[in-house]
mmCIF file of C-alpha atoms in Angstrom:
data_model
loop_
_atom_site.group_PDB
_atom_site.id
_atom_site.type_symbol
_atom_site.label_atom_id
_atom_site.label_comp_id
_atom_site.label_asym_id
_atom_site.label_seq_id
_atom_site.Cartn_x
_atom_site.Cartn_y
_atom_site.Cartn_z
ATOM 1 C CA MET A 373 -60.769 -14.141 47.714
ATOM 2 C CA LEU A 374 -59.229 -17.566 47.976
ATOM 3 C CA LEU A 375 -58.775 -20.180 45.307
ATOM 4 C CA ILE A 376 -57.668 -23.483 46.766
ATOM 5 C CA THR A 377 -55.523 -25.544 44.437
ATOM 6 C CA THR A 378 -54.873 -28.709 46.419
ATOM 7 C CA LEU A 379 -55.690 -31.762 44.311
ATOM 8 C CA SER A 380 -57.751 -34.164 46.416
ATOM 9 C CA GLY A 381 -60.878 -34.090 48.506
ATOM 10 C CA CYS A 382 -64.465 -33.205 48.167
ATOM 11 C CA THR A 383 -65.352 -32.258 44.603
ATOM 12 C CA THR A 384 -64.625 -33.375 41.057
ATOM 13 C CA LEU A 385 -61.276 -34.078 39.500
ATOM 14 C CA ASP A 386 -62.242 -31.783 36.619
ATOM 15 C CA TYR A 387 -62.583 -28.797 38.925
ATOM 16 C CA TYR A 388 -59.293 -29.412 40.711
ATOM 17 C CA SER A 389 -57.510 -30.008 37.412
ATOM 18 C CA GLN A 390 -58.519 -26.600 36.066
ATOM 19 C CA ALA A 391 -57.586 -24.978 39.366
ATOM 20 C CA VAL A 392 -54.120 -26.530 39.470
ATOM 21 C CA SER A 393 -53.383 -25.960 35.784
ATOM 22 C CA GLY A 394 -54.692 -22.386 35.956
ATOM 23 C CA HIS A 395 -52.553 -21.484 38.942
ATOM 24 C CA LEU A 396 -49.451 -23.176 37.532
ATOM 25 C CA SER A 397 -49.957 -21.341 34.247
ATOM 26 C CA LEU A 398 -50.092 -18.071 36.171
ATOM 27 C CA MET A 399 -46.909 -18.878 38.099
ATOM 28 C CA MET A 400 -45.043 -19.977 34.970
ATOM 29 C CA SER A 401 -45.838 -16.704 33.201
ATOM 30 C CA THR A 402 -44.365 -14.670 36.061
ATOM 31 C CA GLN A 403 -41.227 -12.560 35.660
ATOM 32 C CA PRO A 404 -39.155 -11.204 38.574
ATOM 33 C CA VAL A 405 -40.138 -7.639 39.430
ATOM 34 C CA VAL A 406 -36.480 -6.664 39.878
ATOM 35 C CA GLN A 407 -35.708 -7.875 36.373
ATOM 36 C CA LEU A 408 -38.575 -5.859 34.911
ATOM 37 C CA LEU A 409 -37.548 -2.729 36.798
ATOM 38 C CA ASN A 410 -34.051 -2.978 35.338
ATOM 39 C CA ALA A 411 -35.205 -3.692 31.790
ATOM 40 C CA PRO A 412 -35.195 -0.647 29.427
ATOM 41 C CA SER A 413 -38.102 -2.222 27.530
ATOM 42 C CA THR A 414 -40.451 -2.073 30.520
ATOM 43 C CA PRO A 415 -43.056 0.666 29.943
ATOM 44 C CA GLU A 416 -42.716 3.664 32.231
ATOM 45 C CA ALA A 417 -46.251 3.247 33.595
ATOM 46 C CA LEU A 418 -45.547 -0.361 34.588
ATOM 47 C CA GLN A 419 -42.212 0.611 36.166
ATOM 48 C CA HIS A 420 -44.096 3.140 38.297
ATOM 49 C CA LYS A 421 -46.608 0.506 39.436
ATOM 50 C CA LEU A 422 -43.876 -2.007 40.253
ATOM 51 C CA ASN A 423 -41.964 0.594 42.276
ATOM 52 C CA VAL A 424 -45.115 1.445 44.240
ATOM 53 C CA ALA A 425 -45.734 -2.265 44.822
ATOM 54 C CA ASN A 426 -42.182 -2.772 46.101
ATOM 55 C CA ASN A 427 -42.607 0.129 48.511
ATOM 56 C CA ALA A 428 -45.929 -1.346 49.641
ATOM 57 C CA ARG A 429 -44.276 -4.719 50.303
ATOM 58 C CA GLU A 430 -41.692 -3.050 52.545
ATOM 59 C CA PHE A 431 -44.368 -1.012 54.292
ATOM 60 C CA ALA A 432 -46.507 -4.114 54.861
ATOM 61 C CA ALA A 433 -43.604 -5.932 56.505
ATOM 62 C CA ASP A 434 -42.239 -3.012 58.541
ATOM 63 C CA GLN A 435 -45.364 -1.078 59.535
ATOM 64 C CA LEU A 436 -48.158 -3.671 59.399
ATOM 65 C CA ALA A 437 -46.155 -6.712 60.562
ATOM 66 C CA LEU A 438 -47.519 -8.734 57.644
ATOM 67 C CA PRO A 439 -45.688 -11.929 56.593
ATOM 68 C CA VAL A 440 -44.673 -10.732 53.149
ATOM 69 C CA GLY A 441 -41.947 -13.271 52.331
ATOM 70 C CA ASP A 442 -41.525 -13.381 48.547
ATOM 71 C CA ALA A 443 -45.137 -12.510 47.778
ATOM 72 C CA PHE A 444 -45.541 -9.972 44.969
ATOM 73 C CA SER A 445 -41.898 -10.275 43.945
ATOM 74 C CA GLY A 446 -42.976 -11.551 40.518
ATOM 75 C CA TYR A 447 -45.264 -10.075 37.864
ATOM 76 C CA ALA A 448 -47.522 -11.633 35.215
ATOM 77 C CA GLU A 449 -49.453 -10.147 32.309
ATOM 78 C CA LEU A 450 -52.999 -11.554 32.324
ATOM 79 C CA GLY A 451 -54.526 -9.893 29.297
ATOM 80 C CA ARG A 452 -57.786 -9.439 31.255
ATOM 81 C CA PRO A 453 -58.925 -7.466 34.334
ATOM 82 C CA TRP A 454 -59.580 -10.549 36.522
ATOM 83 C CA VAL A 455 -57.462 -13.496 37.543
ATOM 84 C CA VAL A 456 -60.377 -15.853 38.241
ATOM 85 C CA VAL A 457 -64.153 -15.633 38.255
ATOM 86 C CA ASN A 458 -66.121 -16.729 41.297
ATOM 87 C CA LEU A 459 -69.491 -18.429 41.269
ATOM 88 C CA VAL A 460 -71.872 -17.844 44.181
ATOM 89 C CA ALA A 461 -75.181 -19.691 44.535
ATOM 90 C CA ALA A 462 -77.933 -19.370 47.137
ATOM 91 C CA PRO A 463 -81.318 -21.140 47.369
ATOM 92 C CA GLU A 464 -84.294 -19.240 46.033
ATOM 93 C CA PHE A 465 -85.654 -18.538 49.513
ATOM 94 C CA SER A 466 -82.508 -18.349 51.637
ATOM 95 C CA LEU A 467 -79.566 -16.015 52.171
ATOM 96 C CA GLN A 468 -77.316 -18.896 53.197
ATOM 97 C CA PRO A 469 -75.048 -19.525 50.192
ATOM 98 C CA HIS A 470 -74.190 -22.968 48.931
ATOM 99 C CA ARG A 471 -70.822 -24.067 50.299
ATOM 100 C CA TRP A 472 -68.176 -25.968 48.389
ATOM 101 C CA CYS A 473 -65.796 -28.009 50.525
ATOM 102 C CA TYR A 474 -62.064 -28.388 49.975
ATOM 103 C CA PRO A 475 -59.261 -30.214 51.744
ATOM 104 C CA VAL A 476 -57.250 -28.305 54.374
ATOM 105 C CA VAL A 477 -59.290 -25.072 54.296
ATOM 106 C CA GLY A 478 -62.814 -26.422 54.726
ATOM 107 C CA CYS A 479 -65.929 -25.024 53.054
ATOM 108 C CA GLN A 480 -66.310 -21.735 51.186
ATOM 109 C CA ALA A 481 -69.294 -19.759 49.936
ATOM 110 C CA TYR A 482 -67.877 -19.384 46.431
ATOM 111 C CA ARG A 483 -65.977 -21.353 43.820
ATOM 112 C CA GLY A 484 -63.255 -19.947 41.593
ATOM 113 C CA TYR A 485 -62.602 -20.722 37.941
ATOM 114 C CA TYR A 486 -59.855 -19.625 35.582
ATOM 115 C CA GLN A 487 -62.141 -20.102 32.595
ATOM 116 C CA LEU A 488 -65.435 -18.215 32.426
ATOM 117 C CA GLU A 489 -67.137 -20.946 30.406
ATOM 118 C CA GLN A 490 -66.501 -23.515 33.131
ATOM 119 C CA ALA A 491 -68.066 -21.206 35.712
ATOM 120 C CA LYS A 492 -71.084 -20.717 33.458
ATOM 121 C CA ARG A 493 -71.584 -24.481 33.109
ATOM 122 C CA GLU A 494 -71.596 -24.884 36.886
ATOM 123 C CA GLN A 495 -73.897 -21.886 37.189
ATOM 124 C CA GLN A 496 -76.404 -23.549 34.858
ATOM 125 C CA THR A 497 -76.603 -26.617 37.090
ATOM 126 C CA PHE A 498 -77.564 -24.440 40.060
ATOM 127 C CA SER A 499 -79.970 -22.283 38.065
ATOM 128 C CA ALA A 500 -81.732 -25.444 36.905
ATOM 129 C CA ARG A 501 -82.258 -26.324 40.576
ATOM 130 C CA GLY A 502 -83.870 -22.937 41.277
ATOM 131 C CA TYR A 503 -80.879 -21.259 42.928
ATOM 132 C CA ASP A 504 -80.072 -17.560 42.713
ATOM 133 C CA THR A 505 -76.580 -17.206 41.236
ATOM 134 C CA PHE A 506 -74.031 -14.740 40.038
ATOM 135 C CA ILE A 507 -70.531 -14.832 38.596
ATOM 136 C CA GLY A 508 -68.080 -12.076 39.452
ATOM 137 C CA GLY A 509 -64.551 -11.327 38.314
ATOM 138 C CA VAL A 510 -61.940 -11.570 41.061
ATOM 139 C CA THR A 511 -59.007 -9.180 40.902
ATOM 140 C CA ALA A 512 -56.732 -11.256 43.136
ATOM 141 C CA TYR A 513 -56.620 -14.239 45.453
ATOM 142 C CA SER A 514 -54.359 -15.581 48.176
ATOM 143 C CA THR A 515 -52.811 -19.039 48.425
ATOM 144 C CA LEU A 516 -52.298 -18.480 52.187
ATOM 145 C CA GLY A 517 -48.516 -18.614 51.842
ATOM 146 C CA TRP A 518 -48.392 -21.965 50.052
ATOM 147 C CA PHE A 519 -47.067 -20.132 46.970
ATOM 148 C CA ASP A 520 -45.372 -16.781 46.348
ATOM 149 C CA ASP A 521 -48.420 -14.975 45.026
ATOM 150 C CA PRO A 522 -47.464 -12.722 42.100
ATOM 151 C CA LEU A 523 -48.436 -9.259 41.091
ATOM 152 C CA HIS A 524 -50.356 -9.173 37.854
ATOM 153 C CA THR A 525 -52.391 -6.810 35.720
ATOM 154 C CA GLY A 526 -55.365 -7.245 38.050
ATOM 155 C CA PHE A 527 -53.301 -5.239 40.554
ATOM 156 C CA THR A 528 -51.444 -2.853 38.273
ATOM 157 C CA ASP A 529 -54.556 -1.788 36.358
ATOM 158 C CA LEU A 530 -55.868 -0.255 39.593
ATOM 159 C CA ALA A 531 -55.110 3.208 40.928
ATOM 160 C CA ASP A 532 -52.040 3.211 43.180
ATOM 161 C CA ASP A 533 -53.912 3.396 46.489
ATOM 162 C CA ARG A 534 -56.353 0.653 45.492
ATOM 163 C CA MET A 535 -53.512 -1.587 44.351
ATOM 164 C CA VAL A 536 -51.736 -1.113 47.670
ATOM 165 C CA ALA A 537 -54.946 -1.777 49.618
ATOM 166 C CA LEU A 538 -55.513 -5.001 47.693
ATOM 167 C CA MET A 539 -51.959 -6.141 48.422
ATOM 168 C CA PHE A 540 -52.526 -5.560 52.152
ATOM 169 C CA HIS A 541 -55.806 -7.496 51.967
ATOM 170 C CA GLU A 542 -54.276 -10.547 50.322
ATOM 171 C CA LEU A 543 -51.243 -10.549 52.626
ATOM 172 C CA ALA A 544 -53.571 -10.471 55.647
ATOM 173 C CA HIS A 545 -54.888 -13.897 54.655
ATOM 174 C CA ARG A 546 -51.429 -15.262 55.491
ATOM 175 C CA VAL A 547 -51.809 -14.161 59.113
ATOM 176 C CA VAL A 548 -55.044 -15.863 60.194
ATOM 177 C CA TYR A 549 -57.359 -18.170 58.314
ATOM 178 C CA ILE A 550 -60.251 -20.228 59.729
ATOM 179 C CA SER A 551 -61.730 -23.058 57.740
ATOM 180 C CA ASP A 552 -65.501 -22.760 57.300
ATOM 181 C CA ASP A 553 -65.740 -19.072 58.264
ATOM 182 C CA THR A 554 -65.608 -16.861 55.175
ATOM 183 C CA ALA A 555 -67.065 -13.856 57.008
ATOM 184 C CA PHE A 556 -64.327 -13.940 59.662
ATOM 185 C CA ASN A 557 -61.504 -14.334 57.138
ATOM 186 C CA GLU A 558 -62.642 -11.696 54.679
ATOM 187 C CA SER A 559 -63.747 -9.146 57.258
ATOM 188 C CA PHE A 560 -60.383 -9.451 59.006
ATOM 189 C CA ALA A 561 -58.490 -8.967 55.737
ATOM 190 C CA THR A 562 -60.697 -6.009 54.816
ATOM 191 C CA ALA A 563 -60.019 -4.360 58.188
ATOM 192 C CA VAL A 564 -56.256 -4.774 57.690
ATOM 193 C CA GLU A 565 -56.648 -3.360 54.187
ATOM 194 C CA LEU A 566 -58.502 -0.272 55.448
ATOM 195 C CA GLU A 567 -56.252 0.476 58.410
ATOM 196 C CA GLY A 568 -53.110 -0.302 56.425
ATOM 197 C CA LEU A 569 -54.144 2.041 53.630
ATOM 198 C CA ARG A 570 -54.896 4.802 56.127
ATOM 199 C CA LEU A 571 -51.348 4.573 57.524
ATOM 200 C CA TRP A 572 -49.824 4.292 54.051
ATOM 201 C CA LEU A 573 -51.552 7.462 52.861
ATOM 202 C CA ASN A 574 -50.826 9.346 56.079
ATOM 203 C CA GLU A 575 -47.119 8.558 55.800
ATOM 204 C CA ARG A 576 -47.109 9.999 52.286
ATOM 205 C CA ASP A 577 -49.231 12.996 53.308
ATOM 206 C CA ASP A 578 -51.596 11.997 50.518
ATOM 207 C CA GLN A 579 -54.616 13.964 51.629
ATOM 208 C CA GLU A 580 -56.490 13.469 48.366
ATOM 209 C CA GLY A 581 -55.935 9.710 48.426
ATOM 210 C CA PHE A 582 -57.028 9.589 52.056
ATOM 211 C CA ARG A 583 -60.197 11.558 51.258
ATOM 212 C CA ASP A 584 -60.946 9.164 48.402
ATOM 213 C CA ALA A 585 -60.410 6.192 50.723
ATOM 214 C CA LEU A 586 -62.777 7.717 53.279
ATOM 215 C CA VAL A 587 -65.388 8.272 50.556
ATOM 216 C CA ARG A 588 -65.143 4.616 49.496
ATOM 217 C CA LEU A 589 -65.395 3.527 53.130
ATOM 218 C CA ARG A 590 -68.476 5.681 53.677
ATOM 219 C CA GLN A 591 -70.058 4.269 50.536
ATOM 220 C CA ARG A 592 -69.252 0.731 51.657
ATOM 221 C CA ASN A 593 -70.812 1.375 55.077
ATOM 222 C CA GLN A 594 -73.920 2.982 53.584
ATOM 223 C CA THR A 595 -74.314 0.054 51.224
ATOM 224 C CA LEU A 596 -73.834 -2.438 54.047
ATOM 225 C CA SER A 597 -76.591 -0.735 56.063
ATOM 226 C CA LEU A 598 -78.886 -0.980 53.058
ATOM 227 C CA VAL A 599 -78.005 -4.641 52.517
ATOM 228 C CA GLU A 600 -78.508 -5.476 56.183
ATOM 229 C CA ALA A 601 -81.949 -3.851 56.234
ATOM 230 C CA THR A 602 -82.935 -5.691 53.055
ATOM 231 C CA SER A 603 -81.542 -8.963 54.375
ATOM 232 C CA ALA A 604 -83.620 -8.618 57.545
ATOM 233 C CA ARG A 605 -86.789 -8.196 55.449
ATOM 234 C CA LEU A 606 -85.880 -11.186 53.298
ATOM 235 C CA GLU A 607 -85.051 -13.368 56.299
ATOM 236 C CA ALA A 608 -88.464 -12.573 57.791
ATOM 237 C CA LEU A 609 -90.107 -13.477 54.493
ATOM 238 C CA TYR A 610 -88.141 -16.693 54.039
ATOM 239 C CA LYS A 611 -89.210 -17.925 57.471
ATOM 240 C CA GLN A 612 -92.666 -18.243 55.911
ATOM 241 C CA ARG A 613 -91.494 -20.500 53.071
ATOM 242 C CA GLU A 614 -93.268 -23.502 54.588
ATOM 243 C CA THR A 615 -96.585 -21.702 54.935
ATOM 244 C CA LEU A 616 -96.873 -19.219 52.051
ATOM 245 C CA PRO A 617 -97.511 -20.313 48.459
ATOM 246 C CA ARG A 618 -94.421 -20.213 46.265
ATOM 247 C CA ALA A 619 -95.957 -17.670 43.913
ATOM 248 C CA GLU A 620 -96.644 -15.295 46.794
ATOM 249 C CA LEU A 621 -93.122 -15.743 48.156
ATOM 250 C CA ARG A 622 -91.644 -14.928 44.752
ATOM 251 C CA GLN A 623 -93.829 -11.861 44.367
ATOM 252 C CA LYS A 624 -92.901 -10.473 47.785
ATOM 253 C CA LYS A 625 -89.227 -11.311 47.256
ATOM 254 C CA SER A 626 -89.291 -9.482 43.926
ATOM 255 C CA ARG A 627 -90.775 -6.371 45.526
ATOM 256 C CA ILE A 628 -88.097 -6.346 48.255
ATOM 257 C CA PHE A 629 -85.327 -6.525 45.666
ATOM 258 C CA GLU A 630 -87.006 -3.816 43.580
ATOM 259 C CA THR A 631 -86.992 -1.586 46.649
ATOM 260 C CA LEU A 632 -83.316 -2.391 47.247
ATOM 261 C CA GLY A 633 -82.489 -1.490 43.649
ATOM 262 C CA ASP A 634 -84.374 1.802 43.873
ATOM 263 C CA ASP A 635 -82.827 2.711 47.232
ATOM 264 C CA TYR A 636 -79.347 1.834 46.020
ATOM 265 C CA GLN A 637 -79.734 3.913 42.870
ATOM 266 C CA THR A 638 -80.879 6.859 44.992
ATOM 267 C CA LEU A 639 -77.986 6.343 47.399
ATOM 268 C CA SER A 640 -75.347 6.107 44.672
ATOM 269 C CA ALA A 641 -76.755 8.730 42.296
ATOM 270 C CA ASP A 642 -74.043 11.310 43.042
ATOM 271 C CA TRP A 643 -71.134 8.880 43.451
ATOM 272 C CA ASP A 644 -68.220 9.408 41.077
ATOM 273 C CA GLN A 645 -67.499 5.699 40.756
ATOM 274 C CA THR A 646 -69.311 2.394 40.603
ATOM 275 C CA GLY A 647 -70.524 1.436 44.067
ATOM 276 C CA PRO A 648 -70.049 -1.831 45.949
ATOM 277 C CA LEU A 649 -73.156 -3.444 44.442
ATOM 278 C CA GLY A 650 -72.133 -2.766 40.855
ATOM 279 C CA GLU A 651 -73.779 -0.955 37.984
ATOM 280 C CA ASN A 652 -76.976 -3.007 37.696
ATOM 281 C CA PRO A 653 -78.830 -3.137 41.036
ATOM 282 C CA THR A 654 -81.959 -4.423 39.310
ATOM 283 C CA ALA A 655 -80.180 -7.783 38.827
ATOM 284 C CA LEU A 656 -79.421 -8.314 42.526
ATOM 285 C CA ASN A 657 -80.458 -11.571 44.159
ATOM 286 C CA ASN A 658 -79.823 -13.719 47.239
ATOM 287 C CA ALA A 659 -76.347 -14.714 46.047
ATOM 288 C CA HIS A 660 -75.160 -11.103 45.780
ATOM 289 C CA LEU A 661 -76.366 -10.222 49.276
ATOM 290 C CA ALA A 662 -74.947 -13.368 50.840
ATOM 291 C CA LEU A 663 -71.421 -12.703 49.583
ATOM 292 C CA PHE A 664 -71.457 -8.947 50.180
ATOM 293 C CA SER A 665 -72.457 -9.484 53.802
ATOM 294 C CA GLN A 666 -69.735 -12.061 54.327
ATOM 295 C CA TYR A 667 -67.046 -9.644 53.164
ATOM 296 C CA ASN A 668 -68.174 -6.740 55.315
ATOM 297 C CA GLN A 669 -70.195 -7.762 58.342
ATOM 298 C CA HIS A 670 -67.341 -7.986 60.890
ATOM 299 C CA VAL A 671 -65.100 -5.184 59.610
ATOM 300 C CA PRO A 672 -66.131 -2.747 62.409
ATOM 301 C CA ALA A 673 -65.386 -5.446 64.994
ATOM 302 C CA PHE A 674 -61.845 -5.997 63.743
ATOM 303 C CA ARG A 675 -61.200 -2.268 63.481
ATOM 304 C CA GLN A 676 -62.333 -1.924 67.106
ATOM 305 C CA LEU A 677 -60.023 -4.762 68.151
ATOM 306 C CA LEU A 678 -57.080 -2.959 66.544
ATOM 307 C CA ARG A 679 -58.082 0.228 68.379
ATOM 308 C CA GLU A 680 -58.115 -1.642 71.667
ATOM 309 C CA HIS A 681 -54.511 -2.654 70.999
ATOM 310 C CA ASP A 682 -53.501 0.961 70.261
ATOM 311 C CA GLY A 683 -52.754 0.248 66.621
ATOM 312 C CA ASP A 684 -50.114 -2.373 67.473
ATOM 313 C CA PHE A 685 -50.558 -4.812 64.597
ATOM 314 C CA ARG A 686 -48.578 -7.649 66.177
ATOM 315 C CA ALA A 687 -50.697 -7.502 69.330
ATOM 316 C CA PHE A 688 -53.812 -7.217 67.150
ATOM 317 C CA TYR A 689 -52.901 -10.337 65.178
ATOM 318 C CA ALA A 690 -52.283 -12.244 68.405
ATOM 319 C CA ALA A 691 -55.743 -11.204 69.627
ATOM 320 C CA VAL A 692 -57.283 -12.301 66.327
ATOM 321 C CA GLU A 693 -55.508 -15.654 66.662
ATOM 322 C CA ARG A 694 -57.016 -16.095 70.114
ATOM 323 C CA LEU A 695 -60.423 -15.123 68.791
ATOM 324 C CA SER A 696 -60.105 -17.622 65.937
ATOM 325 C CA ALA A 697 -59.516 -20.430 68.455
ATOM 326 C CA GLN A 698 -62.877 -19.864 70.150
ATOM 327 C CA SER A 699 -65.986 -21.817 69.280
ATOM 328 C CA PRO A 700 -68.066 -20.351 66.444
ATOM 329 C CA GLN A 701 -70.755 -19.252 68.904
ATOM 330 C CA SER A 702 -68.297 -17.510 71.247
ATOM 331 C CA ARG A 703 -66.539 -15.935 68.291
ATOM 332 C CA GLN A 704 -69.794 -14.497 66.929
ATOM 333 C CA LYS A 705 -70.722 -13.032 70.319
ATOM 334 C CA ALA A 706 -67.285 -11.431 70.704
ATOM 335 C CA LEU A 707 -67.418 -9.942 67.205
ATOM 336 C CA ALA A 708 -70.920 -8.572 67.781
ATOM 337 C CA ARG A 709 -69.762 -6.951 71.021
ATOM 338 C CA LEU A 710 -66.695 -5.406 69.347
ATOM 339 C CA GLY A 711 -68.784 -4.130 66.459
ATOM 340 C CA GLN A 712 -71.215 -2.463 68.836
ATOM 341 C CA HIS A 713 -68.336 -0.761 70.662
ATOM 342 C CA PHE A 714 -66.921 0.492 67.374
ATOM 343 C CA HIS A 715 -70.183 2.172 66.407
ATOM 344 C CA GLU A 716 -70.632 3.626 69.892
ATOM 345 C CA ASN A 717 -67.179 5.242 69.667
ATOM 346 C CA LEU A 718 -67.626 6.826 66.230
#
């Protein structure tokens, strides 16, 4: 996810102040990875993670043609599993999330905070207006190359393959970024993450890691199908918001989410890890579905586009650049067509 730290523009000085101070605090607490690797006092487990991360940086540059630069050459201890928390808010009878607007990068469907209490205060203002909301911890974010993004405990607390995948995801944001199109940006980065991890594990003949990655991908796809079916039912219901009484809308909405929770629990009952919708599906609301869809809806399309360029990442990125220059309507049609081709070729 992205946290924009430019101080000017569309929202309050208080928000930008916490964003700038939070990011600067993170950067100032960073130590060079090389220094830590050479220090006898560095714990063996951390040395292992930093070595894996260095190998992943080289792989990203050489095999995935990602613009690594000096990203992930520093390391910071966070003392917590997330670097920021993101607030998402959606109207009571809509799956279109509220959008916060920023200079340079446009509008986003979430807002990041370094302090949980600040996110909760903003959440309360939306809840008071009848919005569905949720706050989620964010393991990492990209500054789109404006800064040398560091490694931190949000990365190194993950299993090796998941840490590497997250690095690929965040580096992908440096390649292409469209203002006002979260779904495009995040789906593209997720596709690079998935295909990059597949190559990384294949090169290391890590069959177990590859099987685990395939399991997570299958779970993500199954969850996305469930979310899409639920979203279609909700969209049909919300089209009646001008004609149905509010009480009836709420009752029907509640039943749809209850069904989603039940279906998700059935789906994930034999999974060995927490699924993409978390541990408490009974608490799901419009905000959860809106963000989950944005992160996943175009992933098959981008994977198909990479296939059509025979796995050549440079050619793939050039094609994505061309796609990003199209009008939103043309872009959506092209992505829908690519996604259909991907599923037809499974």
